[in-house]
PDB file of C-alpha atoms in Angstrom:
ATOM      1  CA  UNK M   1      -2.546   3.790 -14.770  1.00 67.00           C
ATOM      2  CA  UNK M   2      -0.516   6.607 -15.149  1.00 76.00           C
ATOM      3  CA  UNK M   3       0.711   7.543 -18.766  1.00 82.00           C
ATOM      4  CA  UNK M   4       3.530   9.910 -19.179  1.00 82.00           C
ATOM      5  CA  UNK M   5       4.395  11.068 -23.144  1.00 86.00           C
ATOM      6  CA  UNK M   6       7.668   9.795 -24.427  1.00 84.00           C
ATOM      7  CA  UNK M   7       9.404  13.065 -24.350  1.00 83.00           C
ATOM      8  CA  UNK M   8       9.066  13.842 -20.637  1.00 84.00           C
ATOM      9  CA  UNK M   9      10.505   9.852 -19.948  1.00 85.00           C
ATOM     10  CA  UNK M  10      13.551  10.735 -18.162  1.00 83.00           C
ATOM     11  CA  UNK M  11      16.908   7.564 -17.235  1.00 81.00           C
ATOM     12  CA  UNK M  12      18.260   7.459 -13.932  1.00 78.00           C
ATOM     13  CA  UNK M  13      21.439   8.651 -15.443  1.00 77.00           C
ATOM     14  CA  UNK M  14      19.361  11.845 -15.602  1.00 77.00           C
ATOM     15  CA  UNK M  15      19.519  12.349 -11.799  1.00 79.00           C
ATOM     16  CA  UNK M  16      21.719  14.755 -10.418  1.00 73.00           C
ATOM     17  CA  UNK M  17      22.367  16.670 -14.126  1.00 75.00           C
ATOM     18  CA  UNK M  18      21.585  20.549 -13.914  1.00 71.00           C
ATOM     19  CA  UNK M  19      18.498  21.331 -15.274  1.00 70.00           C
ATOM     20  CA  UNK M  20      16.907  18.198 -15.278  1.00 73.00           C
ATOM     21  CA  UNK M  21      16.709  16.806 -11.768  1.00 70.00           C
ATOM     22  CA  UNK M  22      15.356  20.076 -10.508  1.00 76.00           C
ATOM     23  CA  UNK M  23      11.963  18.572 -12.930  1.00 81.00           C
ATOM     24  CA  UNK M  24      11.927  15.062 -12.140  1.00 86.00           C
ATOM     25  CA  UNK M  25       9.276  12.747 -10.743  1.00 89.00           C
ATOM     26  CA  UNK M  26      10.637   9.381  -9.266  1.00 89.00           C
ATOM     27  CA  UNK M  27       8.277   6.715  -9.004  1.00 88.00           C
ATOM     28  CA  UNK M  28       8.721   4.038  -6.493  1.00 88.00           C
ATOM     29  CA  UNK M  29       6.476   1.275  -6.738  1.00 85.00           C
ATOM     30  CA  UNK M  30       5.882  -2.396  -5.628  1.00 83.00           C
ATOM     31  CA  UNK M  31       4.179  -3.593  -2.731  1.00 82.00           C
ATOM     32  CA  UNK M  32       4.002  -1.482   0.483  1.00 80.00           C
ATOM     33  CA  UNK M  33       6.544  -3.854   2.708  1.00 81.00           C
ATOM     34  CA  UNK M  34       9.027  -3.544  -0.767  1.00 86.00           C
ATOM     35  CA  UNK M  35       8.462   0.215  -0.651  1.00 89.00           C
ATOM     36  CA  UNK M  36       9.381   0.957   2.826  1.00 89.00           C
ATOM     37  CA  UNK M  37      12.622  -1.167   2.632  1.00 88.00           C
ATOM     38  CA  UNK M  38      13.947   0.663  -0.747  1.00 89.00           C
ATOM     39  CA  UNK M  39      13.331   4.084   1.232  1.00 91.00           C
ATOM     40  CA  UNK M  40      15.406   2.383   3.974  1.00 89.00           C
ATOM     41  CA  UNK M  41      18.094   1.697   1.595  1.00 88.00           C
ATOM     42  CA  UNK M  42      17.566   5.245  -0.280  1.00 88.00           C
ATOM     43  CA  UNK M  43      18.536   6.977   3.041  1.00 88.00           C
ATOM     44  CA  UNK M  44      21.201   4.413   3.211  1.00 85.00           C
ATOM     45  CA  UNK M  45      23.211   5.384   0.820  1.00 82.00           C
ATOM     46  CA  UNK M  46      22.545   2.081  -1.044  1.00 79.00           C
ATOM     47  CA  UNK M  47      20.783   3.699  -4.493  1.00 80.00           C
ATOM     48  CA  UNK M  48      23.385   4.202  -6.855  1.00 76.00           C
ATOM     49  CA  UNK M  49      21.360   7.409  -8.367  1.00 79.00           C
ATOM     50  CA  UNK M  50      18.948   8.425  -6.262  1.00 83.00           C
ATOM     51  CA  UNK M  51      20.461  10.507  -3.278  1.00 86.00           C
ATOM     52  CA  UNK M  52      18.097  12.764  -1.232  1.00 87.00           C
ATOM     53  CA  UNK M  53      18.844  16.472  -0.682  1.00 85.00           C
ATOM     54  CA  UNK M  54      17.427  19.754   0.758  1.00 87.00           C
ATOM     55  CA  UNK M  55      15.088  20.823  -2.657  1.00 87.00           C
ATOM     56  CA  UNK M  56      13.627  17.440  -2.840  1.00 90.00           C
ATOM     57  CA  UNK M  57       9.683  16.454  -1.618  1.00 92.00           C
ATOM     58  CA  UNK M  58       9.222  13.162  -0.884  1.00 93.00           C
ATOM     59  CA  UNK M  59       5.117  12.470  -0.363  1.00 93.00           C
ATOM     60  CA  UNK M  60       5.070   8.687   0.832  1.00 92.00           C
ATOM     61  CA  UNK M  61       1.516   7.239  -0.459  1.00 89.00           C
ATOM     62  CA  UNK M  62       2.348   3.991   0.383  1.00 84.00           C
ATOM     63  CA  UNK M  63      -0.207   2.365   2.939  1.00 79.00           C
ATOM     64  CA  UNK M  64       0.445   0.475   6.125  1.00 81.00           C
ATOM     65  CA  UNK M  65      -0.836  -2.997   6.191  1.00 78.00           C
ATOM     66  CA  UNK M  66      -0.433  -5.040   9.287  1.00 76.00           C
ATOM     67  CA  UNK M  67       2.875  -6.901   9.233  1.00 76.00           C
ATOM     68  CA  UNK M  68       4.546  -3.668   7.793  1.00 81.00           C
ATOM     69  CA  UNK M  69       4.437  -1.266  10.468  1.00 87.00           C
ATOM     70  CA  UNK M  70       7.725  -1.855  12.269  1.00 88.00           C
ATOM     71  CA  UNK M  71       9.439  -1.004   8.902  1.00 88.00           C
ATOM     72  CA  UNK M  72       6.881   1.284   7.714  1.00 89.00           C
ATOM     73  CA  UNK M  73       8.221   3.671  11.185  1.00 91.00           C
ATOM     74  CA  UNK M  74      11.235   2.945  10.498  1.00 91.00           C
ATOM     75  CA  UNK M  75      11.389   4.139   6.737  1.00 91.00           C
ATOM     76  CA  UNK M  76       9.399   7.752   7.859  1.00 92.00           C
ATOM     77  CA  UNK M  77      11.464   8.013  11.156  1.00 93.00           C
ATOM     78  CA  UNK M  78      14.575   7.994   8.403  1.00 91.00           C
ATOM     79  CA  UNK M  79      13.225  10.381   6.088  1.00 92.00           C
ATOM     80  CA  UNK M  80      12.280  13.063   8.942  1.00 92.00           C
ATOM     81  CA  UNK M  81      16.422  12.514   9.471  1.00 92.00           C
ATOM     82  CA  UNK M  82      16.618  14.078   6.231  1.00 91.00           C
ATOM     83  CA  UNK M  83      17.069  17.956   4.840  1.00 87.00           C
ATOM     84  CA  UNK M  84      13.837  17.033   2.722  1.00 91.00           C
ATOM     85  CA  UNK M  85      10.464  17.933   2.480  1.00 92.00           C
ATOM     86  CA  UNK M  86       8.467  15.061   3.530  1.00 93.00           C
ATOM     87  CA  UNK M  87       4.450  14.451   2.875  1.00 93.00           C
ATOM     88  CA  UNK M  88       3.323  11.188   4.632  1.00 90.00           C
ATOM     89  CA  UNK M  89      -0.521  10.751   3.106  1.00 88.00           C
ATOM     90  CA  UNK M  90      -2.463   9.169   6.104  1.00 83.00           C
ATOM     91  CA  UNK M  91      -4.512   5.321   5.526  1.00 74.00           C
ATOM     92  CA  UNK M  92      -7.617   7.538   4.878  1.00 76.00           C
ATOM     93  CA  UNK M  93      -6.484   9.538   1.908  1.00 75.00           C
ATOM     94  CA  UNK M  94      -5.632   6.451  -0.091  1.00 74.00           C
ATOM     95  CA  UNK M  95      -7.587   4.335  -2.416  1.00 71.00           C
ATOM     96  CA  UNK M  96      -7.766   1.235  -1.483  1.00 68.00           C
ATOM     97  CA  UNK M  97      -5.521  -1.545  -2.905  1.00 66.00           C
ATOM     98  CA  UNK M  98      -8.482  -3.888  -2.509  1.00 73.00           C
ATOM     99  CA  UNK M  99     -11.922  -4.161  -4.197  1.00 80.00           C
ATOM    100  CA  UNK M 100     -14.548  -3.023  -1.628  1.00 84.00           C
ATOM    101  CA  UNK M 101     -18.334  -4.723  -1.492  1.00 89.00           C
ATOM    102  CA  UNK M 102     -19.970  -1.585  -3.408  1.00 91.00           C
ATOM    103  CA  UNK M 103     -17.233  -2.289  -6.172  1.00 90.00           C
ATOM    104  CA  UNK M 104     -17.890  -6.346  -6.083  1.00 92.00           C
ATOM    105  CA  UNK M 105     -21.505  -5.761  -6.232  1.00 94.00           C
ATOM    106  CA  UNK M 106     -21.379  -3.762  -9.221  1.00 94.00           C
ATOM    107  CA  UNK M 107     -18.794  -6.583 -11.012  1.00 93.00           C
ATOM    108  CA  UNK M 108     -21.947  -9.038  -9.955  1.00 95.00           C
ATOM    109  CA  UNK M 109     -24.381  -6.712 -11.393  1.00 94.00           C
ATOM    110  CA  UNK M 110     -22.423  -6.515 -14.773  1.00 95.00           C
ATOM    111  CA  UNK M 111     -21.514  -9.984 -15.188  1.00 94.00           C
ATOM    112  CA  UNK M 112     -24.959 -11.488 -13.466  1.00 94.00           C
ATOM    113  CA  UNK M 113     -22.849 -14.964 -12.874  1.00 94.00           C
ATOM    114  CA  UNK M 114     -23.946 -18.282 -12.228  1.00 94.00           C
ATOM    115  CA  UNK M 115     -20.552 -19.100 -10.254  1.00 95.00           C
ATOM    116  CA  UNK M 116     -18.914 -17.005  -7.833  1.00 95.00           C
ATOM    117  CA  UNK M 117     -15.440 -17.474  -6.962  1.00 93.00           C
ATOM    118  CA  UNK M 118     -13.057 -15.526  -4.748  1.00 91.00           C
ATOM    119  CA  UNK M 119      -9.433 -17.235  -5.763  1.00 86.00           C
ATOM    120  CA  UNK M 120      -7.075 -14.023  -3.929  1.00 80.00           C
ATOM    121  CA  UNK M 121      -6.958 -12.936  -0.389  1.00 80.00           C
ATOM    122  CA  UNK M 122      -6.965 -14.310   3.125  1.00 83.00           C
ATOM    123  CA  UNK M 123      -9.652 -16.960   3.903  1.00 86.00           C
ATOM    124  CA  UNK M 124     -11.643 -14.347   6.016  1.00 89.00           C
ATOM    125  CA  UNK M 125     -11.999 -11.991   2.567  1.00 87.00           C
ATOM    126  CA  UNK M 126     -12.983 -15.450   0.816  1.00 90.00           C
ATOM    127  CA  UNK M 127     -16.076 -15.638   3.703  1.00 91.00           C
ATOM    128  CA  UNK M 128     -16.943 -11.709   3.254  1.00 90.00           C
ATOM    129  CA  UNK M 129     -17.167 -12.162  -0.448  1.00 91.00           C
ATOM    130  CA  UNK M 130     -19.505 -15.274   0.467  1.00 92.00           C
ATOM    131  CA  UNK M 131     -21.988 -12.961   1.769  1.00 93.00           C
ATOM    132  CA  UNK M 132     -21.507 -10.338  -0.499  1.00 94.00           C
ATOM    133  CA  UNK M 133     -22.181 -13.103  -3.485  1.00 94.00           C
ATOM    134  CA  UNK M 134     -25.488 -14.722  -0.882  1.00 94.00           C
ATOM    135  CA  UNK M 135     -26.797 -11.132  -0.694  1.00 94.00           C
ATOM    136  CA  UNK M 136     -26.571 -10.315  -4.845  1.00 94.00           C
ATOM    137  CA  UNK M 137     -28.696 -13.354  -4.773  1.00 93.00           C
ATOM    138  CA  UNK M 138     -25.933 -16.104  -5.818  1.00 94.00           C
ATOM    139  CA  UNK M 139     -27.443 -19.684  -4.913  1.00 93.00           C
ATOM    140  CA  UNK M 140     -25.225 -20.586  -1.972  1.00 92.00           C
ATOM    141  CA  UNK M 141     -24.309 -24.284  -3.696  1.00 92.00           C
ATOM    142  CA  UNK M 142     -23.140 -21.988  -6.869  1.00 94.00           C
ATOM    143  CA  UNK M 143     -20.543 -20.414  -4.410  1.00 93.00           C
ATOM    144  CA  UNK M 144     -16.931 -21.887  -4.163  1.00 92.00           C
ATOM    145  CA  UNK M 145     -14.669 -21.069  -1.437  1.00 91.00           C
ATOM    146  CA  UNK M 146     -11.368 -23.324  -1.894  1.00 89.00           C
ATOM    147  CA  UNK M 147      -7.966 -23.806  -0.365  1.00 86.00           C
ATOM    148  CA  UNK M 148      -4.623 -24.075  -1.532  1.00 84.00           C
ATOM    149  CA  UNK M 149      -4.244 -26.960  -3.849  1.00 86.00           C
ATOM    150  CA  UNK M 150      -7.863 -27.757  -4.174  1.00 89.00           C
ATOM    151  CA  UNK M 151      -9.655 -27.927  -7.291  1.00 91.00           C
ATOM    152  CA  UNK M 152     -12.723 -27.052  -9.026  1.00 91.00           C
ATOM    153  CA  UNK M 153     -13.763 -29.282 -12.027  1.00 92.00           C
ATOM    154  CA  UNK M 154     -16.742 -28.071 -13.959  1.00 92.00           C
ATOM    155  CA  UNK M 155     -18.562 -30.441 -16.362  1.00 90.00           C
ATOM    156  CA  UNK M 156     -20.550 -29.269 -19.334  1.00 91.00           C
ATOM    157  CA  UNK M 157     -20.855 -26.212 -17.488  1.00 90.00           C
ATOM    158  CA  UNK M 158     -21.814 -27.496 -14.250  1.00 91.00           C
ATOM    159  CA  UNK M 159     -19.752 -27.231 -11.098  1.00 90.00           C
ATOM    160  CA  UNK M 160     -19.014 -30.648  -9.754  1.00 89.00           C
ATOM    161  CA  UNK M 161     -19.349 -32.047  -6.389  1.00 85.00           C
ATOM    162  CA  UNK M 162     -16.241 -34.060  -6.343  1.00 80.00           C
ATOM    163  CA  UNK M 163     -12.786 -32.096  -5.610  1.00 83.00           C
ATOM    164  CA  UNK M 164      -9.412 -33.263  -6.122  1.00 87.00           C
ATOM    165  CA  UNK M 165      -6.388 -31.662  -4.612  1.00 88.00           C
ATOM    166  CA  UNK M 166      -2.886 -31.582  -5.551  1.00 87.00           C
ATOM    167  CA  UNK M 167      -0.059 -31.154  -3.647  1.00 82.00           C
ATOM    168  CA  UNK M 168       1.404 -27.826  -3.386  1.00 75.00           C
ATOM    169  CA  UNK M 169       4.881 -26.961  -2.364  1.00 75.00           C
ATOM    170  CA  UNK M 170       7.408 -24.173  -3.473  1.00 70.00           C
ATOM    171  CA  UNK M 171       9.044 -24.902  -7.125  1.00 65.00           C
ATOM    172  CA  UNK M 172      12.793 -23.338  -8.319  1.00 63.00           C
ATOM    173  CA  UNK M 173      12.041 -22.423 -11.999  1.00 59.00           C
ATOM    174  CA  UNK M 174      15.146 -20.915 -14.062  1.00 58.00           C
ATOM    175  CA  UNK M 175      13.231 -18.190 -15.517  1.00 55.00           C
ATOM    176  CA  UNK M 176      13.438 -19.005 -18.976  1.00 55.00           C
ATOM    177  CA  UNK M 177       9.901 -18.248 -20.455  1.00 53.00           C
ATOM    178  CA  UNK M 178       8.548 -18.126 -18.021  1.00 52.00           C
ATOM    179  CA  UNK M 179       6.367 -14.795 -16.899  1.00 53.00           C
ATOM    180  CA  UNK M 180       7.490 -11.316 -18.105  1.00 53.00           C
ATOM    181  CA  UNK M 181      10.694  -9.918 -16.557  1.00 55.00           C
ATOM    182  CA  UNK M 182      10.559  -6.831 -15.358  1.00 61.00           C
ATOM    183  CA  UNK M 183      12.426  -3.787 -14.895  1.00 65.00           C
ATOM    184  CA  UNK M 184      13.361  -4.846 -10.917  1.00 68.00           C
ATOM    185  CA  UNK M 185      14.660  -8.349 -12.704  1.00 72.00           C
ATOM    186  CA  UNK M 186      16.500  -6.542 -15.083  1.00 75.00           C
ATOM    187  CA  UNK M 187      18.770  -4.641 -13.044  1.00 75.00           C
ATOM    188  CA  UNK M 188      19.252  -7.769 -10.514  1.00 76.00           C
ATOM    189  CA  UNK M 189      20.692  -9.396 -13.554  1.00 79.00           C
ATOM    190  CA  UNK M 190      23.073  -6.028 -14.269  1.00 80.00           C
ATOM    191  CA  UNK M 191      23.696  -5.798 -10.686  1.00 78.00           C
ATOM    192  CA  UNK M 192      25.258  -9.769 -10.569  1.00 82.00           C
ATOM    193  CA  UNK M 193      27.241  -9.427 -13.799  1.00 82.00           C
ATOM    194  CA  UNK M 194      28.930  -6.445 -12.232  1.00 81.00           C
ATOM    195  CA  UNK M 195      29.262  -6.372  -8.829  1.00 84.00           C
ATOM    196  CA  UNK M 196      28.729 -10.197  -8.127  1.00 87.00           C
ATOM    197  CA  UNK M 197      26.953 -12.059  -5.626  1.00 89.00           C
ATOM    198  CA  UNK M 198      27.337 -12.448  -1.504  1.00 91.00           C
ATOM    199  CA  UNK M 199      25.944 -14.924   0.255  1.00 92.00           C
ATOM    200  CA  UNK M 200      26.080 -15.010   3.947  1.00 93.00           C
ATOM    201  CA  UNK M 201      25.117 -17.941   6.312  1.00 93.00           C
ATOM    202  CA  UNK M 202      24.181 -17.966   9.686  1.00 92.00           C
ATOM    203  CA  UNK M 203      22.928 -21.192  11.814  1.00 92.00           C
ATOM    204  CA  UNK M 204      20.763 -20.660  14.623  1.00 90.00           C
ATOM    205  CA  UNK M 205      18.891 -22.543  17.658  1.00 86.00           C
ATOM    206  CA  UNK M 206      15.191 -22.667  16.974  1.00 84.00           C
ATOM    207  CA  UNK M 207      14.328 -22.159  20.096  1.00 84.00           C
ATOM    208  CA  UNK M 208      17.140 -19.635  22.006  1.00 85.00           C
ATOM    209  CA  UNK M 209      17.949 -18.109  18.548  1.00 84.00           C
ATOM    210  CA  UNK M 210      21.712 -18.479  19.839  1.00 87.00           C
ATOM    211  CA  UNK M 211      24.170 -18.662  16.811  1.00 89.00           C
ATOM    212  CA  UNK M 212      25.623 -21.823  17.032  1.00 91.00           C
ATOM    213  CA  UNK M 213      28.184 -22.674  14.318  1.00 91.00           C
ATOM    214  CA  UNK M 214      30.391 -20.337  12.480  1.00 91.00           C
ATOM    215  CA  UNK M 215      28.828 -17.574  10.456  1.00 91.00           C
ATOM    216  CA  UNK M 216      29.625 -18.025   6.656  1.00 91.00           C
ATOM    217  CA  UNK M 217      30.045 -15.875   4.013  1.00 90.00           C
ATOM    218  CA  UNK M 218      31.005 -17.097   0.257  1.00 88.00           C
ATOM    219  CA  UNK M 219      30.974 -14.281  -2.927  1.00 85.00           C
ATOM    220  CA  UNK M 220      31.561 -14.932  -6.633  1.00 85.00           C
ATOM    221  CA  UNK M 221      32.324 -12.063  -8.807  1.00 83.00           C
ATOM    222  CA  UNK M 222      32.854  -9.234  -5.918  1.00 80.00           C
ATOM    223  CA  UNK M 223      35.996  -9.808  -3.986  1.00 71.00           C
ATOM    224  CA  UNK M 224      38.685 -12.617  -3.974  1.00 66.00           C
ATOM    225  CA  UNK M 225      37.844 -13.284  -0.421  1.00 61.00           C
ATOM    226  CA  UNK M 226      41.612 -13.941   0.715  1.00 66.00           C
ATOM    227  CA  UNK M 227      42.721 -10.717  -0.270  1.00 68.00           C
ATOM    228  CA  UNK M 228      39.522  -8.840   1.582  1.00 77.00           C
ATOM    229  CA  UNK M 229      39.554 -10.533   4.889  1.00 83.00           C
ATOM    230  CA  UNK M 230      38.904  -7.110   6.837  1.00 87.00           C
ATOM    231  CA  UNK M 231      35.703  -6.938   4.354  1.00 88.00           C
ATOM    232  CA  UNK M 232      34.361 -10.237   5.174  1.00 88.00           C
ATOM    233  CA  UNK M 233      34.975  -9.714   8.933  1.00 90.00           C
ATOM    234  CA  UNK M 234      33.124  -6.571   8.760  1.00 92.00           C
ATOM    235  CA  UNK M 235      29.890  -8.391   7.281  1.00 92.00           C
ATOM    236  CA  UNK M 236      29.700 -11.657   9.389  1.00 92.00           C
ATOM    237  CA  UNK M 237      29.653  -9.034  12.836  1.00 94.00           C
ATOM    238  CA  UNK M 238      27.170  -7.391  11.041  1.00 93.00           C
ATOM    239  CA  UNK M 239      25.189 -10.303  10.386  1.00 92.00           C
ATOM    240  CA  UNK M 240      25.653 -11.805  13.548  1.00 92.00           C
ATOM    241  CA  UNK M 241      24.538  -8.841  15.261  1.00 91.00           C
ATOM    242  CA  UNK M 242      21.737  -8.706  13.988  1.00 91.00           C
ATOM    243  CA  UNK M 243      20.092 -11.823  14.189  1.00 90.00           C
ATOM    244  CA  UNK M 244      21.474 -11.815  18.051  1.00 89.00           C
ATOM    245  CA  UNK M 245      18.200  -9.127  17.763  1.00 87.00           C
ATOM    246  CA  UNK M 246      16.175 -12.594  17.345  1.00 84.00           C
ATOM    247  CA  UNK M 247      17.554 -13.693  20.623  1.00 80.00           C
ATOM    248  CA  UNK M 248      16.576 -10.159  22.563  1.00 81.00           C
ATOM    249  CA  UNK M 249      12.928  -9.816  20.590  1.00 81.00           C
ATOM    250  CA  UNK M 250      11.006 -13.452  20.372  1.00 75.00           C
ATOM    251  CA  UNK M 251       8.445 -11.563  18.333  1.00 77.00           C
ATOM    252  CA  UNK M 252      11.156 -10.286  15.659  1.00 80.00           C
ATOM    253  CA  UNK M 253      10.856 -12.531  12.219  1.00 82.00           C
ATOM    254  CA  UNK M 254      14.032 -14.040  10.299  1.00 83.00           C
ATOM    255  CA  UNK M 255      12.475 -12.421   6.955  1.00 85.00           C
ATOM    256  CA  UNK M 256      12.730  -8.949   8.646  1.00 87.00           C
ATOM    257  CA  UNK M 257      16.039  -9.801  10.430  1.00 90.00           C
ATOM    258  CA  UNK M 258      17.477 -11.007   6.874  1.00 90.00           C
ATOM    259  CA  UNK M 259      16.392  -7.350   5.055  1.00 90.00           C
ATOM    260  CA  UNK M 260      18.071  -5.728   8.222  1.00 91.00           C
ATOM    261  CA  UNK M 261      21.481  -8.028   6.961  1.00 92.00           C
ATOM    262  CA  UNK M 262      20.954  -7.021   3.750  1.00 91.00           C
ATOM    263  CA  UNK M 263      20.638  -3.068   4.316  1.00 91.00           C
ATOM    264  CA  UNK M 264      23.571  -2.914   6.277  1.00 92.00           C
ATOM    265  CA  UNK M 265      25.959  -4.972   4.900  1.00 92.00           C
ATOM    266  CA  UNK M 266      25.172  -3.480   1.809  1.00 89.00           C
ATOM    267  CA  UNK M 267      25.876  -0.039   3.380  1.00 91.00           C
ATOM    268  CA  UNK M 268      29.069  -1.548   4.571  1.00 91.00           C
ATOM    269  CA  UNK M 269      29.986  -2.769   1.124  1.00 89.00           C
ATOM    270  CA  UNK M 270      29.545   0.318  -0.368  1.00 88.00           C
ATOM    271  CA  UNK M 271      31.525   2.446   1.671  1.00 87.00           C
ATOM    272  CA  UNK M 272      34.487   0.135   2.035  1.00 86.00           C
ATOM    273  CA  UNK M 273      34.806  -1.020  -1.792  1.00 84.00           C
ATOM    274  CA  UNK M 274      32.387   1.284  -3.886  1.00 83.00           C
ATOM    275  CA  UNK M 275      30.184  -2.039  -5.250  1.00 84.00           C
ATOM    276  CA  UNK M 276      26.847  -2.819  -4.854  1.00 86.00           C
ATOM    277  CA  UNK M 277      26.668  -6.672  -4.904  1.00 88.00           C
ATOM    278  CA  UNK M 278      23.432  -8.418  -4.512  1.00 88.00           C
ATOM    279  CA  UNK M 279      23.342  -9.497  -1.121  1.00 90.00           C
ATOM    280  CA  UNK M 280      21.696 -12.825  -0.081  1.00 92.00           C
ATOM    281  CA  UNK M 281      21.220 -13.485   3.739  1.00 92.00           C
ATOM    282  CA  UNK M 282      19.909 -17.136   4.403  1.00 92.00           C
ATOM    283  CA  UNK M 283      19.130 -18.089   8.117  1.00 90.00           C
ATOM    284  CA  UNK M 284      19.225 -21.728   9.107  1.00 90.00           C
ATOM    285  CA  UNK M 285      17.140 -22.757  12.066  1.00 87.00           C
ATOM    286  CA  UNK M 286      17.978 -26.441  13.372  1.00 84.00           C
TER     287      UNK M 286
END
């Protein structure tokens, strides 16, 4: 946790000013994949404070996981492009995100439970924290390892035998009272009341990945879309270019091919109208 006194808390409207951005510290946080994109769309251009210069250090702490590492070069690759001075800390001079075996021991130790239950991770860390739990001298049948939608009913303290599932499937919730909302929420929210919303369409072949019906793009609250034809052109070839990538790289996954949309028509946006709208790319695979 990192606390910072009130009085050195400074707003984004602070970057830039003379004798205050020379002293800042920005914080970018979220989860490493998240990271690398919002340095992608720092260099970009598509921050509306935060522009990198000559005086700034940027030290990227951020870790590479596997799935990330295509966009994790591609963020640092970007930076080096800059007049900056960049710090990339290496895998082995960070912390680790995750608890280790030493550190689950010790929670064992503490605690001295009669249940163990690993509920987060991949079902591989579910089987090392098995034998971590077997080892700290947890009775095997007091060990739990469950899947997605199973459940675990204990009666009058006693784990039972039985378990039901339930059937588990993505839910659309509105948001209202549901969870905190946080700062990243927040200035979505600011961002759609004044800027607006685009959403842009494409239909593809599961298998080739060819494009096969007309690209789509609607908006509400940006542009009146008759009057900005050249501006809609402009982001269905950028869209379509891009997931024509699909077609030349089978390995190359819609959810990175959508954030690639996203990037650059939002870079397009920006230059040709000055707004930042949120930007929703949806890829349809029949």
């Amino acid at each position: 946790m990192i606390q910072v006194p009130k009085n050195l808390i400074a707003f984004s409207t602070d970057i830039g000013k003379k004798g205050i951005d020379d002293n800042l510290v920005v914080l970018l946080s979220g989860t490493p994949q998240r990271i690398y994109h919002d340095i992608c769309d720092i260099i970009d251009g598509g921050d509306e404070f935060l522009k990198l210069n000559k005086n700034d250090t940027f030290i990227v702490a951020s870790p590479v996981i596997p799935g990330t590492e295509k966009i994790a070069n591609k963020a640092v690759n970007e930076l080096y492009k800059t007049d900056s001075n960049i710090h990339v800390l290496k895998n082995k001079e960070l912390c680790s995100m995750h608890a280790s075996q030493e550190d689950i021991k010790v929670i064992i130790q503490i605690f001295n439970p009669t249940y163990f239950v690993p509920v987060k991770g991949e079902y591989q860390h579910f089987i090392s924290n098995l034998e971590v739990a077997k080892n700290m001298a947890i009775k095997p049948e007091n060990i739990a390892i469950i899947d997605n939608g199973e459940i675990l009913s204990f009666k009058s303290g006693k784990l039972e035998d039985y378990r039901d599932t339930i059937e588990v499937e993505d839910v659309m919730i509105d948001g209202i009272g549901v969870g905190d909302v946080g700062d990243k929420v927040i200035d979505d929210r600011i961002q759609l009341s004044n800027d607006g919303v685009v959403i842009i369409g494409v239909t593809i072949d599961s298998k080739t990945h060819e494009i096969i019906a007309n690209t789509d793009v609607q908006s509400r609250g940006f542009v009146y879309l008759r009057d900005s034809e050249h501006i809609i052109k402009g982001v269905i070839d950028i869209a379509e270019k891009c997931v024509s990538e699909m077609k030349d790289d089978p390995k190359l996954e819609a959810v990175e091919v959508r954030q690639n949309i996203k990037d650059k028509a939002n870079k397009f946006i920006i230059k040709e109208t000055g707004k930042r709208p949120v930007i929703l790319p949806i890829i349809i695979e029949v």
